[in-house]
Amino acid sequence: MSTIPNLPIFIEDDAIEDGSRTILKLIRPDWNLENIRYKLFTDGITNKLVGLFNDSYPDDGVLVRVYGKNTEQIIDRKAEFENFKFLYRAGLAPDLYATFDNGMVYKYIKGETLTTSTVRDPSIYRLVAKTMARFHRLGTSGVSAEDGAIKSELWNKMEQFANLIPKRFSSPSNDLQFRKIFAQGIEGLRADIETMKTLLEDIGSPVVFCHNDLLLTNILLQRDSTVSGHPASVAFIDYEYAMFNYQAFDIANHFIEFAGVQEPDFSLYPNVDLQMDWLKSYLEEYTGESLDQNDERVAALKHQVDMFNIASHLLWIFWSLVQTEISEIDFDYLKYAEMRYEQYTKAKSLLIK
């Protein structure tokens, strides 16, 4: 990847199409703007996305991602840029064309986002498992913390989010609803960070380079054009939360995302048979060995994933409460925080006696 230009352009939320057109003039000067098709993607709950397409260049779609307002408080955009370049060099990210004051521009990857149905298809979820394993192989600790190993950034990220939750929400209705849901306030949840750390640090999950946000809309499925409808590969997109973290966290987080986002149904969490098959596929790619599903390593990883389920809920509760205050995207973050809190309470009662 050559030097990536930084364009001195700020795209306002109400002028995304015009701003995208300005950027396109700079990075695709040979495109006739009269022939451009725009597609606004509405699934994002952190950023706004618009695709730009020219029928004269059918294989050269461009995606403009405008960062959500105030998200610099929760996302290190410089680290995201470095992650993007790192993953591109590893063959796991698309071409990055430019950055601008409040976003980035990169190659549009053709494919369909997963749904709560397709994510359960064995031929698809095995691809997801193997792709995650390749992601995780990019970096592992390999040595003990005393020897200077890379440590998980999970606990610091939780603290960062928790520190951004306002003592009182600016919207009176949000503030009232928050106090109904979290009657004990936020301090009880903050105290749980240390409890989680004590519980999970020593269960043997290696620290690897994780995506940390593998919800269904961040996984693109490419079909095999030579075999109608057959899944060929999957690609992970959006690396703003990528960091070194526990292997089992990334997997647990993805399993929870089987529920979907816009109207999550947590009863869709994969059953034991699906989990074991998924984990077997993952470990075969991660270790380079052929495994029997009864291999003790599959069972050990499942136990770790079960344990990290609770950490995923806690992280995204904090995130949702911050977004409740700062985001202008049309999404009920407070309701989402409530739903994750219900799941967190259930998981906590099972794991912490």
CSV table of C-alpha atoms in Angstrom, one decimal:
chain,number,residue,atom,x,y,z
A,1,MET,CA,0.0,0.0,0.0
A,2,SER,CA,1.6,3.3,-1.1
A,3,THR,CA,1.2,6.6,0.7
A,4,ILE,CA,-2.4,7.2,1.5
A,5,PRO,CA,-3.5,10.8,0.8
A,6,ASN,CA,-5.3,12.8,3.5
A,7,LEU,CA,-7.9,15.1,1.9
A,8,PRO,CA,-8.7,18.3,3.8
A,9,ILE,CA,-12.5,17.7,3.5
A,10,PHE,CA,-15.1,17.5,6.2
A,11,ILE,CA,-18.4,15.9,5.2
A,12,GLU,CA,-21.5,17.1,7.0
A,13,ASP,CA,-24.2,14.5,7.9
A,14,ASP,CA,-26.8,16.3,5.8
A,15,ALA,CA,-24.5,16.6,2.8
A,16,ILE,CA,-23.0,13.1,2.4
A,17,GLU,CA,-23.7,12.7,-1.2
A,18,ASP,CA,-22.3,16.1,-2.1
A,19,GLY,CA,-19.2,15.5,0.0
A,20,SER,CA,-18.7,12.1,-1.5
A,21,ARG,CA,-18.9,13.7,-5.0
A,22,THR,CA,-16.1,16.1,-4.0
A,23,ILE,CA,-13.9,13.3,-2.9
A,24,LEU,CA,-14.6,11.2,-6.0
A,25,LYS,CA,-13.4,14.1,-8.2
A,26,LEU,CA,-10.0,13.8,-6.4
A,27,ILE,CA,-9.6,10.0,-6.3
A,28,ARG,CA,-11.3,9.1,-9.6
A,29,PRO,CA,-10.8,12.2,-11.9
A,30,ASP,CA,-11.5,10.0,-15.0
A,31,TRP,CA,-15.0,9.2,-13.8
A,32,ASN,CA,-17.9,11.0,-15.4
A,33,LEU,CA,-19.9,12.3,-12.4
A,34,GLU,CA,-23.1,12.3,-14.5
A,35,ASN,CA,-22.9,8.5,-14.6
A,36,ILE,CA,-22.4,7.9,-10.8
A,37,ARG,CA,-24.8,5.8,-8.9
A,38,TYR,CA,-25.0,6.4,-5.1
A,39,LYS,CA,-26.2,3.9,-2.5
A,40,LEU,CA,-26.6,4.9,1.1
A,41,PHE,CA,-26.2,2.0,3.5
A,42,THR,CA,-28.4,2.2,6.5
A,43,ASP,CA,-27.2,-0.7,8.7
A,44,GLY,CA,-24.4,1.1,10.4
A,45,ILE,CA,-24.9,2.1,14.0
A,46,THR,CA,-21.5,3.9,14.4
A,47,ASN,CA,-20.8,5.4,11.0
A,48,LYS,CA,-22.6,6.5,7.8
A,49,LEU,CA,-21.7,4.7,4.6
A,50,VAL,CA,-22.3,5.6,0.9
A,51,GLY,CA,-21.2,3.5,-2.1
A,52,LEU,CA,-20.3,5.2,-5.4
A,53,PHE,CA,-20.5,3.2,-8.6
A,54,ASN,CA,-19.8,3.8,-12.3
A,55,ASP,CA,-21.1,1.3,-14.8
A,56,SER,CA,-18.2,2.0,-17.0
A,57,TYR,CA,-15.9,0.6,-14.3
A,58,PRO,CA,-18.0,-2.3,-12.9
A,59,ASP,CA,-15.2,-3.6,-10.7
A,60,ASP,CA,-14.2,-0.4,-9.2
A,61,GLY,CA,-16.8,0.6,-6.6
A,62,VAL,CA,-15.8,3.1,-3.9
A,63,LEU,CA,-17.1,3.2,-0.3
A,64,VAL,CA,-17.1,6.5,1.6
A,65,ARG,CA,-17.3,6.0,5.4
A,66,VAL,CA,-18.2,9.1,7.4
A,67,TYR,CA,-17.4,8.7,11.0
A,68,GLY,CA,-20.3,9.1,13.4
A,69,LYS,CA,-20.4,12.4,15.2
A,70,ASN,CA,-18.4,12.4,18.4
A,71,THR,CA,-17.1,8.9,17.9
A,72,GLU,CA,-13.6,10.1,18.2
A,73,GLN,CA,-14.3,9.9,21.9
A,74,ILE,CA,-14.7,6.1,21.8
A,75,ILE,CA,-12.6,5.2,18.7
A,76,ASP,CA,-8.9,5.9,18.2
A,77,ARG,CA,-9.0,6.8,14.5
A,78,LYS,CA,-5.2,6.8,14.2
A,79,ALA,CA,-5.1,3.2,15.5
A,80,GLU,CA,-7.9,2.3,13.1
A,81,PHE,CA,-5.9,3.6,10.2
A,82,GLU,CA,-2.9,1.6,11.2
A,83,ASN,CA,-5.1,-1.5,11.7
A,84,PHE,CA,-6.4,-1.0,8.2
A,85,LYS,CA,-2.9,-0.9,6.7
A,86,PHE,CA,-1.8,-3.9,8.7
A,87,LEU,CA,-4.7,-6.0,7.6
A,88,TYR,CA,-4.4,-4.9,4.0
A,89,ARG,CA,-0.7,-6.1,4.0
A,90,ALA,CA,-2.0,-9.4,5.4
A,91,GLY,CA,-4.6,-9.7,2.6
A,92,LEU,CA,-7.5,-9.3,4.9
A,93,ALA,CA,-8.6,-5.7,4.1
A,94,PRO,CA,-9.6,-3.9,0.9
A,95,ASP,CA,-7.6,-1.2,-0.9
A,96,LEU,CA,-7.6,2.1,1.1
A,97,TYR,CA,-7.7,5.1,-1.3
A,98,ALA,CA,-7.7,8.1,1.1
A,99,THR,CA,-8.6,9.5,4.4
A,100,PHE,CA,-10.4,12.8,5.0
A,101,ASP,CA,-11.1,14.9,8.1
A,102,ASN,CA,-14.0,12.8,9.3
A,103,GLY,CA,-13.7,9.5,7.4
A,104,MET,CA,-12.0,7.3,4.9
A,105,VAL,CA,-12.5,6.0,1.4
A,106,TYR,CA,-11.8,2.4,0.3
A,107,LYS,CA,-12.6,-0.2,-2.2
A,108,TYR,CA,-16.2,-1.5,-2.2
A,109,ILE,CA,-16.2,-5.2,-1.6
A,110,LYS,CA,-19.0,-7.0,-3.4
A,111,GLY,CA,-20.9,-9.4,-1.3
A,112,GLU,CA,-24.0,-9.9,0.9
A,113,THR,CA,-24.0,-9.2,4.6
A,114,LEU,CA,-24.9,-12.2,6.7
A,115,THR,CA,-28.4,-12.5,8.2
A,116,THR,CA,-29.6,-14.4,11.3
A,117,SER,CA,-30.4,-17.2,8.9
A,118,THR,CA,-27.3,-17.4,6.7
A,119,VAL,CA,-25.0,-17.2,9.7
A,120,ARG,CA,-26.3,-20.6,10.8
A,121,ASP,CA,-25.6,-22.3,7.4
A,122,PRO,CA,-22.7,-24.7,8.1
A,123,SER,CA,-21.1,-24.0,4.7
A,124,ILE,CA,-21.0,-20.3,5.7
A,125,TYR,CA,-20.2,-20.3,9.4
A,126,ARG,CA,-17.3,-22.6,8.7
A,127,LEU,CA,-15.9,-20.0,6.4
A,128,VAL,CA,-16.4,-17.4,9.1
A,129,ALA,CA,-14.6,-19.6,11.6
A,130,LYS,CA,-11.6,-20.1,9.3
A,131,THR,CA,-11.4,-16.4,8.4
A,132,MET,CA,-11.4,-15.5,12.1
A,133,ALA,CA,-8.7,-18.0,12.7
A,134,ARG,CA,-6.5,-16.4,10.0
A,135,PHE,CA,-7.2,-13.0,11.5
A,136,HIS,CA,-6.1,-14.3,14.9
A,137,ARG,CA,-3.0,-15.8,13.6
A,138,LEU,CA,-1.7,-12.4,12.6
A,139,GLY,CA,-0.6,-11.8,16.2
A,140,THR,CA,-0.4,-13.9,19.3
A,141,SER,CA,1.3,-13.2,22.6
A,142,GLY,CA,3.3,-16.5,22.6
A,143,VAL,CA,5.0,-15.7,25.9
A,144,SER,CA,3.9,-15.0,29.4
A,145,ALA,CA,3.1,-11.5,30.6
A,146,GLU,CA,6.2,-11.5,32.7
A,147,ASP,CA,8.3,-11.9,29.6
A,148,GLY,CA,6.8,-8.8,28.0
A,149,ALA,CA,3.9,-10.4,26.0
A,150,ILE,CA,1.3,-8.2,24.3
A,151,LYS,CA,-1.5,-7.8,26.8
A,152,SER,CA,-5.2,-7.5,26.1
A,153,GLU,CA,-6.6,-4.0,25.7
A,154,LEU,CA,-10.1,-5.1,26.8
A,155,TRP,CA,-10.0,-3.8,30.3
A,156,ASN,CA,-8.7,-0.4,29.4
A,157,LYS,CA,-11.3,-0.2,26.6
A,158,MET,CA,-14.0,-0.9,29.2
A,159,GLU,CA,-12.7,1.7,31.5
A,160,GLN,CA,-12.5,4.2,28.7
A,161,PHE,CA,-16.2,3.7,27.8
A,162,ALA,CA,-17.3,3.7,31.4
A,163,ASN,CA,-15.5,7.0,32.0
A,164,LEU,CA,-17.5,8.6,29.1
A,165,ILE,CA,-20.9,7.7,30.5
A,166,PRO,CA,-22.4,11.0,31.8
A,167,LYS,CA,-23.5,11.3,35.4
A,168,ARG,CA,-26.7,12.7,34.0
A,169,PHE,CA,-27.9,12.4,30.4
A,170,SER,CA,-28.8,15.6,28.5
A,171,SER,CA,-32.1,14.1,27.4
A,172,PRO,CA,-34.5,14.0,30.5
A,173,SER,CA,-36.3,11.0,29.0
A,174,ASN,CA,-33.1,9.1,28.5
A,175,ASP,CA,-31.9,10.0,32.0
A,176,LEU,CA,-35.2,8.8,33.5
A,177,GLN,CA,-35.1,5.6,31.5
A,178,PHE,CA,-31.5,5.0,32.4
A,179,ARG,CA,-32.2,5.3,36.1
A,180,LYS,CA,-35.1,2.8,35.8
A,181,ILE,CA,-32.9,0.3,34.1
A,182,PHE,CA,-29.7,0.8,36.1
A,183,ALA,CA,-31.2,1.5,39.5
A,184,GLN,CA,-27.8,1.0,41.2
A,185,GLY,CA,-26.2,3.5,38.8
A,186,ILE,CA,-23.2,2.8,36.8
A,187,GLU,CA,-20.7,2.2,39.7
A,188,GLY,CA,-21.8,-1.4,40.2
A,189,LEU,CA,-21.1,-2.2,36.6
A,190,ARG,CA,-17.7,-0.4,36.8
A,191,ALA,CA,-16.8,-2.5,39.8
A,192,ASP,CA,-17.5,-5.6,37.7
A,193,ILE,CA,-14.6,-4.8,35.4
A,194,GLU,CA,-12.1,-5.8,38.1
A,195,THR,CA,-14.3,-8.9,38.9
A,196,MET,CA,-14.3,-9.9,35.2
A,197,LYS,CA,-10.6,-9.3,35.0
A,198,THR,CA,-9.9,-11.5,38.0
A,199,LEU,CA,-12.2,-14.2,36.6
A,200,LEU,CA,-11.1,-14.3,33.0
A,201,GLU,CA,-7.4,-13.3,32.9
A,202,ASP,CA,-6.1,-16.7,33.9
A,203,ILE,CA,-8.4,-19.2,32.1
A,204,GLY,CA,-5.9,-19.7,29.3
A,205,SER,CA,-7.3,-17.8,26.4
A,206,PRO,CA,-4.3,-16.4,24.3
A,207,VAL,CA,-4.1,-12.8,23.4
A,208,VAL,CA,-4.4,-12.4,19.6
A,209,PHE,CA,-5.2,-9.7,17.1
A,210,CYS,CA,-9.0,-9.5,17.3
A,211,HIS,CA,-11.7,-7.8,15.2
A,212,ASN,CA,-13.9,-7.4,18.3
A,213,ASP,CA,-17.0,-6.3,16.4
A,214,LEU,CA,-18.1,-9.2,14.2
A,215,LEU,CA,-21.8,-8.4,14.0
A,216,LEU,CA,-23.6,-9.8,10.9
A,217,THR,CA,-23.3,-6.6,8.9
A,218,ASN,CA,-19.5,-6.6,9.3
A,219,ILE,CA,-19.2,-10.0,7.5
A,220,LEU,CA,-19.6,-10.1,3.7
A,221,LEU,CA,-20.3,-13.3,1.9
A,222,GLN,CA,-19.0,-13.8,-1.7
A,223,ARG,CA,-20.7,-16.4,-3.7
A,224,ASP,CA,-18.9,-18.7,-6.2
A,225,SER,CA,-20.0,-17.5,-9.7
A,226,THR,CA,-19.0,-20.9,-11.2
A,227,VAL,CA,-21.2,-22.8,-8.7
A,228,SER,CA,-24.6,-21.1,-8.4
A,229,GLY,CA,-25.2,-19.9,-4.9
A,230,HIS,CA,-22.3,-21.7,-3.4
A,231,PRO,CA,-20.4,-19.7,-0.7
A,232,ALA,CA,-16.8,-19.0,-1.8
A,233,SER,CA,-15.4,-16.8,0.9
A,234,VAL,CA,-16.2,-14.3,3.5
A,235,ALA,CA,-14.5,-10.9,4.3
A,236,PHE,CA,-14.5,-8.9,7.5
A,237,ILE,CA,-15.0,-5.2,7.3
A,238,ASP,CA,-14.8,-2.2,9.6
A,239,TYR,CA,-11.8,-2.4,11.9
A,240,GLU,CA,-12.4,0.5,14.2
A,241,TYR,CA,-12.6,-1.7,17.3
A,242,ALA,CA,-9.8,-4.1,16.3
A,243,MET,CA,-7.1,-4.5,18.9
A,244,PHE,CA,-5.2,-7.2,20.8
A,245,ASN,CA,-7.6,-9.1,22.9
A,246,TYR,CA,-8.5,-12.5,24.2
A,247,GLN,CA,-9.2,-15.1,21.5
A,248,ALA,CA,-12.3,-16.3,23.3
A,249,PHE,CA,-13.7,-12.8,23.5
A,250,ASP,CA,-13.8,-12.4,19.7
A,251,ILE,CA,-15.5,-15.7,19.3
A,252,ALA,CA,-18.0,-15.2,22.1
A,253,ASN,CA,-18.8,-11.7,20.8
A,254,HIS,CA,-19.5,-13.1,17.4
A,255,PHE,CA,-21.8,-15.9,18.8
A,256,ILE,CA,-23.8,-13.2,20.6
A,257,GLU,CA,-24.2,-11.4,17.3
A,258,PHE,CA,-26.1,-14.3,15.9
A,259,ALA,CA,-29.0,-12.4,17.5
A,260,GLY,CA,-28.8,-9.6,14.9
A,261,VAL,CA,-28.6,-5.9,15.8
A,262,GLN,CA,-31.6,-3.8,14.7
A,263,GLU,CA,-34.0,-6.1,16.6
A,264,PRO,CA,-31.8,-8.6,18.4
A,265,ASP,CA,-33.2,-11.9,19.4
A,266,PHE,CA,-30.8,-13.5,21.9
A,267,SER,CA,-32.5,-16.8,21.7
A,268,LEU,CA,-30.7,-17.2,18.4
A,269,TYR,CA,-27.4,-17.8,20.2
A,270,PRO,CA,-25.9,-20.9,18.6
A,271,ASN,CA,-26.7,-24.2,20.2
A,272,VAL,CA,-24.0,-26.5,21.5
A,273,ASP,CA,-23.8,-28.6,18.3
A,274,LEU,CA,-23.3,-25.6,16.1
A,275,GLN,CA,-20.7,-24.1,18.5
A,276,MET,CA,-18.7,-27.3,18.6
A,277,ASP,CA,-18.6,-27.6,14.8
A,278,TRP,CA,-17.8,-23.9,14.5
A,279,LEU,CA,-14.9,-24.2,17.0
A,280,LYS,CA,-13.6,-27.3,15.4
A,281,SER,CA,-13.4,-25.5,12.0
A,282,TYR,CA,-11.8,-22.6,13.7
A,283,LEU,CA,-9.1,-24.6,15.5
A,284,GLU,CA,-8.3,-26.6,12.4
A,285,GLU,CA,-7.4,-23.4,10.6
A,286,TYR,CA,-5.7,-21.9,13.7
A,287,THR,CA,-3.5,-24.9,14.4
A,288,GLY,CA,-3.1,-26.3,10.9
A,289,GLU,CA,-4.2,-29.7,12.2
A,290,SER,CA,-7.1,-31.9,11.4
A,291,LEU,CA,-9.2,-32.4,14.6
A,292,ASP,CA,-11.9,-34.7,15.8
A,293,GLN,CA,-14.9,-32.9,17.3
A,294,ASN,CA,-14.2,-34.7,20.5
A,295,ASP,CA,-10.7,-33.3,20.7
A,296,GLU,CA,-10.3,-31.8,24.2
A,297,ARG,CA,-9.0,-28.6,22.7
A,298,VAL,CA,-12.5,-27.9,21.2
A,299,ALA,CA,-14.1,-28.5,24.6
A,300,ALA,CA,-11.5,-26.3,26.3
A,301,LEU,CA,-12.1,-23.4,23.8
A,302,LYS,CA,-15.9,-23.7,24.2
A,303,HIS,CA,-15.4,-23.3,28.0
A,304,GLN,CA,-13.4,-20.2,27.5
A,305,VAL,CA,-15.9,-18.8,25.0
A,306,ASP,CA,-18.7,-19.5,27.5
A,307,MET,CA,-16.8,-17.5,30.1
A,308,PHE,CA,-16.0,-14.5,27.9
A,309,ASN,CA,-19.7,-14.2,26.9
A,310,ILE,CA,-20.2,-12.0,30.0
A,311,ALA,CA,-17.3,-9.7,29.1
A,312,SER,CA,-18.8,-9.0,25.7
A,313,HIS,CA,-22.1,-8.0,27.2
A,314,LEU,CA,-20.4,-5.7,29.7
A,315,LEU,CA,-18.3,-3.9,27.1
A,316,TRP,CA,-21.2,-3.2,24.8
A,317,ILE,CA,-23.4,-2.0,27.7
A,318,PHE,CA,-20.8,0.7,28.4
A,319,TRP,CA,-20.6,1.5,24.7
A,320,SER,CA,-24.3,1.7,24.2
A,321,LEU,CA,-24.7,4.1,27.1
A,322,VAL,CA,-22.0,6.4,25.7
A,323,GLN,CA,-23.7,6.3,22.3
A,324,THR,CA,-27.0,7.2,23.9
A,325,GLU,CA,-25.5,10.5,24.8
A,326,ILE,CA,-23.3,11.3,21.9
A,327,SER,CA,-24.7,9.7,18.7
A,328,GLU,CA,-27.0,11.3,16.2
A,329,ILE,CA,-27.7,8.0,14.3
A,330,ASP,CA,-31.3,6.8,14.4
A,331,PHE,CA,-30.8,3.8,16.7
A,332,ASP,CA,-32.2,3.2,20.2
A,333,TYR,CA,-28.9,2.7,22.0
A,334,LEU,CA,-30.5,2.9,25.4
A,335,LYS,CA,-32.9,0.0,24.6
A,336,TYR,CA,-30.0,-1.9,23.3
A,337,ALA,CA,-28.1,-1.3,26.5
A,338,GLU,CA,-31.1,-2.6,28.4
A,339,MET,CA,-31.2,-5.8,26.3
A,340,ARG,CA,-27.5,-6.4,26.8
A,341,TYR,CA,-27.9,-5.8,30.5
A,342,GLU,CA,-30.6,-8.4,30.7
A,343,GLN,CA,-28.3,-10.9,29.0
A,344,TYR,CA,-25.4,-9.8,31.2
A,345,THR,CA,-27.3,-10.4,34.4
A,346,LYS,CA,-28.3,-13.9,33.3
A,347,ALA,CA,-24.8,-14.8,32.3
A,348,LYS,CA,-23.3,-13.3,35.5
A,349,SER,CA,-25.7,-15.4,37.7
A,350,LEU,CA,-24.5,-18.5,35.9
A,351,LEU,CA,-20.8,-17.8,36.0
A,352,ILE,CA,-20.2,-16.0,39.3
A,353,LYS,CA,-21.4,-17.9,42.3
